[in-house]
Amino acid sequence: KAGVTQTPRYLIKTRGQQVTLSCSPISGHRSVSWYQQTPGQGLQFLFEYFSETQRNKGNFPGRFSGRQFSNSRSEMNVSTLELGDSALYLCASSSTGNSYEQYFGPGTRLTVT
Amino acid sequence: AQSVTQPDIHITVSEGASLELRCNYSYGATPYLFWYVQSPGQGLQLLLKYFSGDTLVQGIKGFEAEFKRSQSSFNLRKPSVHWSDAAEYFCAVGVSGGSYIPTFGRGTSLIVHP
């Protein structure tokens, strides 16, 4: 099986712009989670989607949003980018709705200038 | 809420030496426990997991971890470290009936000297 894929791998954006990141989970996996990773804050949970519904949400402002499609692919959007949004954004998929076992993609490195 | 502590931010070992990375969690019930590894610029790879049963679990790349309920610990070990093991290691915990979003530790950076 192919692993979790994320596109693009690298992005450079300017403050105030918006960005959309994409994640394709492992085939058959229905849960997709998003994390932000920075040197200062570590790995922080953004949100999780299961069967096209946001099931869990972390403590991030409303500028961060996401969605999941019927094929389980997921996108996350960040609007009005700030310098502090520069981070590695990781997507992880899980096979069922009741498993902690997550499989991560390689991440999207977002740089905001 | 559950929490995970990785007391060591950095650990330096010589190639061929043994390794132990510490992980402590705080939660009353039996947790689900995981160790992940992250190479520079990459995502996290699952090394091993503990759900129940034998408290000594074997993982990939020659790693093992032992669940000690009395110490609320799940330490990762490797008898002989290779230079390619240099990476960031994350411990994660989940609890039965929870949100199914694991709680991650802050990570331990492993440096391997030749």
PDB file of C-alpha atoms in Angstrom:
ATOM      1  CA  LYS A   1       0.000   0.000   0.000  1.00  0.00           C
ATOM      2  CA  ALA A   2       1.137   3.487  -0.719  1.00  0.00           C
ATOM      3  CA  GLY A   3       1.806   5.633   2.320  1.00  0.00           C
ATOM      4  CA  VAL A   4       0.342   8.975   3.249  1.00  0.00           C
ATOM      5  CA  THR A   5       1.154  11.604   0.676  1.00  0.00           C
ATOM      6  CA  GLN A   6       1.186  15.331   1.137  1.00  0.00           C
ATOM      7  CA  THR A   7       1.392  18.068  -1.441  1.00  0.00           C
ATOM      8  CA  PRO A   8       3.135  20.314  -1.905  1.00  0.00           C
ATOM      9  CA  ARG A   9       6.252  19.410   0.058  1.00  0.00           C
ATOM     10  CA  TYR A  10       7.474  22.980   0.278  1.00  0.00           C
ATOM     11  CA  LEU A  11       5.714  26.320   0.118  1.00  0.00           C
ATOM     12  CA  ILE A  12       6.795  29.913   0.485  1.00  0.00           C
ATOM     13  CA  LYS A  13       4.056  32.457   1.084  1.00  0.00           C
ATOM     14  CA  THR A  14       3.835  36.085   2.082  1.00  0.00           C
ATOM     15  CA  ARG A  15       2.103  37.411   5.178  1.00  0.00           C
ATOM     16  CA  GLY A  16      -1.582  37.962   4.595  1.00  0.00           C
ATOM     17  CA  GLN A  17      -1.895  35.343   1.888  1.00  0.00           C
ATOM     18  CA  GLN A  18      -3.762  32.102   2.258  1.00  0.00           C
ATOM     19  CA  VAL A  19      -2.588  28.576   1.607  1.00  0.00           C
ATOM     20  CA  THR A  20      -4.138  25.155   1.006  1.00  0.00           C
ATOM     21  CA  LEU A  21      -2.343  21.936   1.836  1.00  0.00           C
ATOM     22  CA  SER A  22      -3.428  18.527   0.645  1.00  0.00           C
ATOM     23  CA  CYS A  23      -3.217  15.078   2.183  1.00  0.00           C
ATOM     24  CA  SER A  24      -4.052  11.679   0.707  1.00  0.00           C
ATOM     25  CA  PRO A  25      -4.331   8.994   3.389  1.00  0.00           C
ATOM     26  CA  ILE A  26      -3.411   5.366   3.088  1.00  0.00           C
ATOM     27  CA  SER A  27      -6.013   3.549   1.016  1.00  0.00           C
ATOM     28  CA  GLY A  28      -8.869   2.434   3.245  1.00  0.00           C
ATOM     29  CA  HIS A  29      -8.028   4.801   6.081  1.00  0.00           C
ATOM     30  CA  ARG A  30     -10.956   6.975   7.067  1.00  0.00           C
ATOM     31  CA  SER A  31      -9.446   9.206   9.729  1.00  0.00           C
ATOM     32  CA  VAL A  32      -7.120  12.053   8.855  1.00  0.00           C
ATOM     33  CA  SER A  33      -5.430  14.254  11.435  1.00  0.00           C
ATOM     34  CA  TRP A  34      -3.372  17.393  10.954  1.00  0.00           C
ATOM     35  CA  TYR A  35      -0.511  18.588  13.134  1.00  0.00           C
ATOM     36  CA  GLN A  36       1.680  21.662  13.213  1.00  0.00           C
ATOM     37  CA  GLN A  37       5.293  21.102  14.194  1.00  0.00           C
ATOM     38  CA  THR A  38       7.615  23.920  15.200  1.00  0.00           C
ATOM     39  CA  PRO A  39      10.898  23.893  17.141  1.00  0.00           C
ATOM     40  CA  GLY A  40       9.389  25.971  19.926  1.00  0.00           C
ATOM     41  CA  GLN A  41       6.003  24.308  20.378  1.00  0.00           C
ATOM     42  CA  GLY A  42       6.696  20.783  19.241  1.00  0.00           C
ATOM     43  CA  LEU A  43       3.925  18.722  17.699  1.00  0.00           C
ATOM     44  CA  GLN A  44       0.536  20.379  18.092  1.00  0.00           C
ATOM     45  CA  PHE A  45      -2.761  18.837  17.061  1.00  0.00           C
ATOM     46  CA  LEU A  46      -4.862  20.934  14.677  1.00  0.00           C
ATOM     47  CA  PHE A  47      -7.921  18.848  13.839  1.00  0.00           C
ATOM     48  CA  GLU A  48      -9.119  15.425  12.833  1.00  0.00           C
ATOM     49  CA  TYR A  49     -11.609  14.391  10.214  1.00  0.00           C
ATOM     50  CA  PHE A  50     -13.478  11.133  10.078  1.00  0.00           C
ATOM     51  CA  SER A  51     -15.972  10.287   7.342  1.00  0.00           C
ATOM     52  CA  GLU A  52     -16.000  13.887   6.097  1.00  0.00           C
ATOM     53  CA  THR A  53     -16.813  15.297   9.546  1.00  0.00           C
ATOM     54  CA  GLN A  54     -14.529  17.191  11.848  1.00  0.00           C
ATOM     55  CA  ARG A  55     -14.476  15.027  14.914  1.00  0.00           C
ATOM     56  CA  ASN A  56     -11.764  16.641  17.026  1.00  0.00           C
ATOM     57  CA  LYS A  57     -10.256  20.078  17.076  1.00  0.00           C
ATOM     58  CA  GLY A  58      -7.153  21.489  18.702  1.00  0.00           C
ATOM     59  CA  ASN A  59      -6.598  24.929  20.109  1.00  0.00           C
ATOM     60  CA  PHE A  60      -5.899  26.944  16.986  1.00  0.00           C
ATOM     61  CA  PRO A  61      -7.548  30.121  15.692  1.00  0.00           C
ATOM     62  CA  GLY A  62     -10.299  30.037  13.108  1.00  0.00           C
ATOM     63  CA  ARG A  63      -7.799  30.966  10.403  1.00  0.00           C
ATOM     64  CA  PHE A  64      -6.972  27.276  10.351  1.00  0.00           C
ATOM     65  CA  SER A  65      -9.637  25.164   8.734  1.00  0.00           C
ATOM     66  CA  GLY A  66      -9.918  21.864   6.991  1.00  0.00           C
ATOM     67  CA  ARG A  67     -12.182  19.498   5.190  1.00  0.00           C
ATOM     68  CA  GLN A  68     -12.334  15.913   4.097  1.00  0.00           C
ATOM     69  CA  PHE A  69     -13.725  14.551   0.892  1.00  0.00           C
ATOM     70  CA  SER A  70     -15.700  11.387   0.265  1.00  0.00           C
ATOM     71  CA  ASN A  71     -12.529   9.569  -0.845  1.00  0.00           C
ATOM     72  CA  SER A  72     -10.960  10.471   2.553  1.00  0.00           C
ATOM     73  CA  ARG A  73      -8.513  12.932   1.038  1.00  0.00           C
ATOM     74  CA  SER A  74      -8.179  16.002   3.186  1.00  0.00           C
ATOM     75  CA  GLU A  75      -7.185  19.598   2.785  1.00  0.00           C
ATOM     76  CA  MET A  76      -6.285  22.209   5.327  1.00  0.00           C
ATOM     77  CA  ASN A  77      -6.422  25.924   4.718  1.00  0.00           C
ATOM     78  CA  VAL A  78      -4.722  28.741   6.520  1.00  0.00           C
ATOM     79  CA  SER A  79      -5.977  32.226   5.790  1.00  0.00           C
ATOM     80  CA  THR A  80      -4.310  35.560   6.495  1.00  0.00           C
ATOM     81  CA  LEU A  81      -0.922  33.972   7.028  1.00  0.00           C
ATOM     82  CA  GLU A  82       1.296  35.198   9.839  1.00  0.00           C
ATOM     83  CA  LEU A  83       5.044  34.761  10.284  1.00  0.00           C
ATOM     84  CA  GLY A  84       4.337  32.431  13.171  1.00  0.00           C
ATOM     85  CA  ASP A  85       2.536  30.018  10.862  1.00  0.00           C
ATOM     86  CA  SER A  86       5.882  28.946   9.428  1.00  0.00           C
ATOM     87  CA  ALA A  87       6.074  25.281  10.340  1.00  0.00           C
ATOM     88  CA  LEU A  88       6.085  21.707   9.157  1.00  0.00           C
ATOM     89  CA  TYR A  89       2.475  20.606   8.699  1.00  0.00           C
ATOM     90  CA  LEU A  90       2.008  16.899   9.118  1.00  0.00           C
ATOM     91  CA  CYS A  91      -0.920  14.789   8.092  1.00  0.00           C
ATOM     92  CA  ALA A  92      -1.591  11.397   9.640  1.00  0.00           C
ATOM     93  CA  SER A  93      -4.128   8.755   8.777  1.00  0.00           C
ATOM     94  CA  SER A  94      -5.671   6.004  10.822  1.00  0.00           C
ATOM     95  CA  SER A  95      -7.515   2.958   9.592  1.00  0.00           C
ATOM     96  CA  THR A  96     -10.637   3.112  11.697  1.00  0.00           C
ATOM     97  CA  GLY A  97     -12.457   5.574  13.832  1.00  0.00           C
ATOM     98  CA  ASN A  98     -11.251   4.012  17.045  1.00  0.00           C
ATOM     99  CA  SER A  99      -7.517   3.654  16.774  1.00  0.00           C
ATOM    100  CA  TYR A 100      -4.679   5.740  18.102  1.00  0.00           C
ATOM    101  CA  GLU A 101      -2.262   4.167  15.646  1.00  0.00           C
ATOM    102  CA  GLN A 102      -1.421   6.861  13.141  1.00  0.00           C
ATOM    103  CA  TYR A 103       0.642   6.834   9.988  1.00  0.00           C
ATOM    104  CA  PHE A 104       2.276  10.076   9.006  1.00  0.00           C
ATOM    105  CA  GLY A 105       3.039  11.704   5.716  1.00  0.00           C
ATOM    106  CA  PRO A 106       6.336  13.481   5.002  1.00  0.00           C
ATOM    107  CA  GLY A 107       4.842  16.878   5.755  1.00  0.00           C
ATOM    108  CA  THR A 108       4.576  20.217   4.015  1.00  0.00           C
ATOM    109  CA  ARG A 109       7.175  22.786   4.974  1.00  0.00           C
ATOM    110  CA  LEU A 110       5.491  26.197   4.960  1.00  0.00           C
ATOM    111  CA  THR A 111       7.598  29.325   5.151  1.00  0.00           C
ATOM    112  CA  VAL A 112       5.856  32.664   5.602  1.00  0.00           C
ATOM    113  CA  THR A 113       7.883  35.755   4.748  1.00  0.00           C
TER     114      THR A 113
ATOM    115  CA  ALA B   1      -6.037  14.905  30.770  1.00  0.00           C
ATOM    116  CA  GLN B   2      -3.217  12.561  29.948  1.00  0.00           C
ATOM    117  CA  SER B   3       0.274  13.904  29.512  1.00  0.00           C
ATOM    118  CA  VAL B   4       3.537  12.521  28.234  1.00  0.00           C
ATOM    119  CA  THR B   5       6.957  13.535  29.473  1.00  0.00           C
ATOM    120  CA  GLN B   6      10.218  12.889  27.724  1.00  0.00           C
ATOM    121  CA  PRO B   7      12.719  14.171  30.274  1.00  0.00           C
ATOM    122  CA  ASP B   8      15.690  14.283  27.941  1.00  0.00           C
ATOM    123  CA  ILE B   9      15.699  16.914  25.225  1.00  0.00           C
ATOM    124  CA  HIS B  10      18.987  15.681  23.772  1.00  0.00           C
ATOM    125  CA  ILE B  11      20.907  12.460  24.195  1.00  0.00           C
ATOM    126  CA  THR B  12      24.353  11.824  22.789  1.00  0.00           C
ATOM    127  CA  VAL B  13      25.738   8.312  22.404  1.00  0.00           C
ATOM    128  CA  SER B  14      28.657   6.752  20.615  1.00  0.00           C
ATOM    129  CA  GLU B  15      28.017   4.433  17.720  1.00  0.00           C
ATOM    130  CA  GLY B  16      27.785   0.875  18.999  1.00  0.00           C
ATOM    131  CA  ALA B  17      26.747   1.924  22.484  1.00  0.00           C
ATOM    132  CA  SER B  18      23.417   1.009  24.019  1.00  0.00           C
ATOM    133  CA  LEU B  19      20.541   3.461  24.135  1.00  0.00           C
ATOM    134  CA  GLU B  20      17.621   4.131  26.429  1.00  0.00           C
ATOM    135  CA  LEU B  21      15.161   6.948  25.833  1.00  0.00           C
ATOM    136  CA  ARG B  22      12.781   7.724  28.654  1.00  0.00           C
ATOM    137  CA  CYS B  23       9.051   8.282  28.474  1.00  0.00           C
ATOM    138  CA  ASN B  24       6.667   8.808  31.367  1.00  0.00           C
ATOM    139  CA  TYR B  25       2.937   9.279  31.130  1.00  0.00           C
ATOM    140  CA  SER B  26       0.290  10.351  33.560  1.00  0.00           C
ATOM    141  CA  TYR B  27      -3.030   8.578  33.380  1.00  0.00           C
ATOM    142  CA  GLY B  28      -4.790   6.138  35.650  1.00  0.00           C
ATOM    143  CA  ALA B  29      -6.011   3.607  33.120  1.00  0.00           C
ATOM    144  CA  THR B  30      -3.916   1.320  30.981  1.00  0.00           C
ATOM    145  CA  PRO B  31      -2.770   3.441  28.100  1.00  0.00           C
ATOM    146  CA  TYR B  32      -1.987   2.695  24.523  1.00  0.00           C
ATOM    147  CA  LEU B  33       1.667   3.593  24.024  1.00  0.00           C
ATOM    148  CA  PHE B  34       3.711   4.376  20.947  1.00  0.00           C
ATOM    149  CA  TRP B  35       7.176   5.376  19.910  1.00  0.00           C
ATOM    150  CA  TYR B  36       7.769   7.271  16.679  1.00  0.00           C
ATOM    151  CA  VAL B  37      10.982   8.348  14.969  1.00  0.00           C
ATOM    152  CA  GLN B  38      11.430  11.401  12.779  1.00  0.00           C
ATOM    153  CA  SER B  39      14.430  11.886  10.530  1.00  0.00           C
ATOM    154  CA  PRO B  40      15.284  15.472   9.556  1.00  0.00           C
ATOM    155  CA  GLY B  41      12.719  16.958   7.206  1.00  0.00           C
ATOM    156  CA  GLN B  42      10.553  13.850   7.290  1.00  0.00           C
ATOM    157  CA  GLY B  43       7.314  12.735   8.859  1.00  0.00           C
ATOM    158  CA  LEU B  44       7.006  10.456  11.850  1.00  0.00           C
ATOM    159  CA  GLN B  45       7.476   6.716  11.451  1.00  0.00           C
ATOM    160  CA  LEU B  46       5.926   4.285  13.903  1.00  0.00           C
ATOM    161  CA  LEU B  47       8.637   2.255  15.643  1.00  0.00           C
ATOM    162  CA  LEU B  48       6.518   0.169  17.992  1.00  0.00           C
ATOM    163  CA  LYS B  49       3.307   0.103  19.963  1.00  0.00           C
ATOM    164  CA  TYR B  50       1.886  -1.365  23.160  1.00  0.00           C
ATOM    165  CA  PHE B  51      -1.787  -2.110  23.602  1.00  0.00           C
ATOM    166  CA  SER B  52      -1.847  -4.994  26.069  1.00  0.00           C
ATOM    167  CA  GLY B  53      -0.180  -8.290  26.889  1.00  0.00           C
ATOM    168  CA  ASP B  54       3.554  -8.789  27.018  1.00  0.00           C
ATOM    169  CA  THR B  55       5.088  -5.663  28.487  1.00  0.00           C
ATOM    170  CA  LEU B  56       8.232  -5.962  26.374  1.00  0.00           C
ATOM    171  CA  VAL B  57       7.476  -5.074  22.784  1.00  0.00           C
ATOM    172  CA  GLN B  58       9.699  -5.380  19.781  1.00  0.00           C
ATOM    173  CA  GLY B  59       9.693  -2.852  16.999  1.00  0.00           C
ATOM    174  CA  ILE B  60      11.387  -2.119  13.746  1.00  0.00           C
ATOM    175  CA  LYS B  61      15.059  -1.239  13.295  1.00  0.00           C
ATOM    176  CA  GLY B  62      16.083  -3.290  16.325  1.00  0.00           C
ATOM    177  CA  PHE B  63      14.236  -1.172  18.885  1.00  0.00           C
ATOM    178  CA  GLU B  64      12.299  -2.466  21.854  1.00  0.00           C
ATOM    179  CA  ALA B  65      10.334  -0.831  24.644  1.00  0.00           C
ATOM    180  CA  GLU B  66       9.147  -1.971  28.036  1.00  0.00           C
ATOM    181  CA  PHE B  67       5.901  -0.925  29.675  1.00  0.00           C
ATOM    182  CA  LYS B  68       6.241  -0.582  33.446  1.00  0.00           C
ATOM    183  CA  ARG B  69       2.893   0.184  35.010  1.00  0.00           C
ATOM    184  CA  SER B  70       4.340   0.803  38.464  1.00  0.00           C
ATOM    185  CA  GLN B  71       6.602   3.510  37.090  1.00  0.00           C
ATOM    186  CA  SER B  72       4.191   4.835  34.443  1.00  0.00           C
ATOM    187  CA  SER B  73       6.984   4.463  31.961  1.00  0.00           C
ATOM    188  CA  PHE B  74       7.513   3.178  28.452  1.00  0.00           C
ATOM    189  CA  ASN B  75      11.230   3.482  27.770  1.00  0.00           C
ATOM    190  CA  LEU B  76      12.721   2.812  24.372  1.00  0.00           C
ATOM    191  CA  ARG B  77      15.901   0.775  24.114  1.00  0.00           C
ATOM    192  CA  LYS B  78      18.380  -0.402  21.552  1.00  0.00           C
ATOM    193  CA  PRO B  79      21.416  -2.562  22.384  1.00  0.00           C
ATOM    194  CA  SER B  80      23.745  -1.086  19.765  1.00  0.00           C
ATOM    195  CA  VAL B  81      23.159   2.257  18.104  1.00  0.00           C
ATOM    196  CA  HIS B  82      24.017   2.918  14.477  1.00  0.00           C
ATOM    197  CA  TRP B  83      24.837   6.337  13.047  1.00  0.00           C
ATOM    198  CA  SER B  84      21.619   6.170  11.009  1.00  0.00           C
ATOM    199  CA  ASP B  85      19.606   6.138  14.242  1.00  0.00           C
ATOM    200  CA  ALA B  86      20.334   9.830  14.728  1.00  0.00           C
ATOM    201  CA  ALA B  87      16.876  11.404  14.679  1.00  0.00           C
ATOM    202  CA  GLU B  88      14.096  12.806  16.834  1.00  0.00           C
ATOM    203  CA  TYR B  89      12.127  10.293  18.878  1.00  0.00           C
ATOM    204  CA  PHE B  90       8.595  10.863  20.095  1.00  0.00           C
ATOM    205  CA  CYS B  91       6.625   8.966  22.673  1.00  0.00           C
ATOM    206  CA  ALA B  92       2.824   9.096  22.386  1.00  0.00           C
ATOM    207  CA  VAL B  93      -0.037   7.889  24.545  1.00  0.00           C
ATOM    208  CA  GLY B  94      -3.734   7.272  24.104  1.00  0.00           C
ATOM    209  CA  VAL B  95      -6.413   6.094  26.477  1.00  0.00           C
ATOM    210  CA  SER B  96      -9.271   3.689  26.005  1.00  0.00           C
ATOM    211  CA  GLY B  97     -12.511   5.491  25.250  1.00  0.00           C
ATOM    212  CA  GLY B  98     -10.749   8.737  24.530  1.00  0.00           C
ATOM    213  CA  SER B  99     -10.753  10.940  21.463  1.00  0.00           C
ATOM    214  CA  TYR B 100      -8.371   8.687  19.529  1.00  0.00           C
ATOM    215  CA  ILE B 101      -5.978  11.576  19.150  1.00  0.00           C
ATOM    216  CA  PRO B 102      -2.675  10.567  20.762  1.00  0.00           C
ATOM    217  CA  THR B 103      -0.853  12.917  23.059  1.00  0.00           C
ATOM    218  CA  PHE B 104       2.758  13.362  22.004  1.00  0.00           C
ATOM    219  CA  GLY B 105       5.786  14.119  24.101  1.00  0.00           C
ATOM    220  CA  ARG B 106       8.103  16.970  23.169  1.00  0.00           C
ATOM    221  CA  GLY B 107      10.617  14.584  21.683  1.00  0.00           C
ATOM    222  CA  THR B 108      14.203  13.543  22.359  1.00  0.00           C
ATOM    223  CA  SER B 109      16.898  14.358  19.859  1.00  0.00           C
ATOM    224  CA  LEU B 110      19.423  11.544  19.496  1.00  0.00           C
ATOM    225  CA  ILE B 111      22.942  12.445  18.439  1.00  0.00           C
ATOM    226  CA  VAL B 112      25.274   9.630  17.487  1.00  0.00           C
ATOM    227  CA  HIS B 113      29.029  10.145  17.590  1.00  0.00           C
ATOM    228  CA  PRO B 114      31.231   7.968  15.377  1.00  0.00           C
TER     229      PRO B 114
END
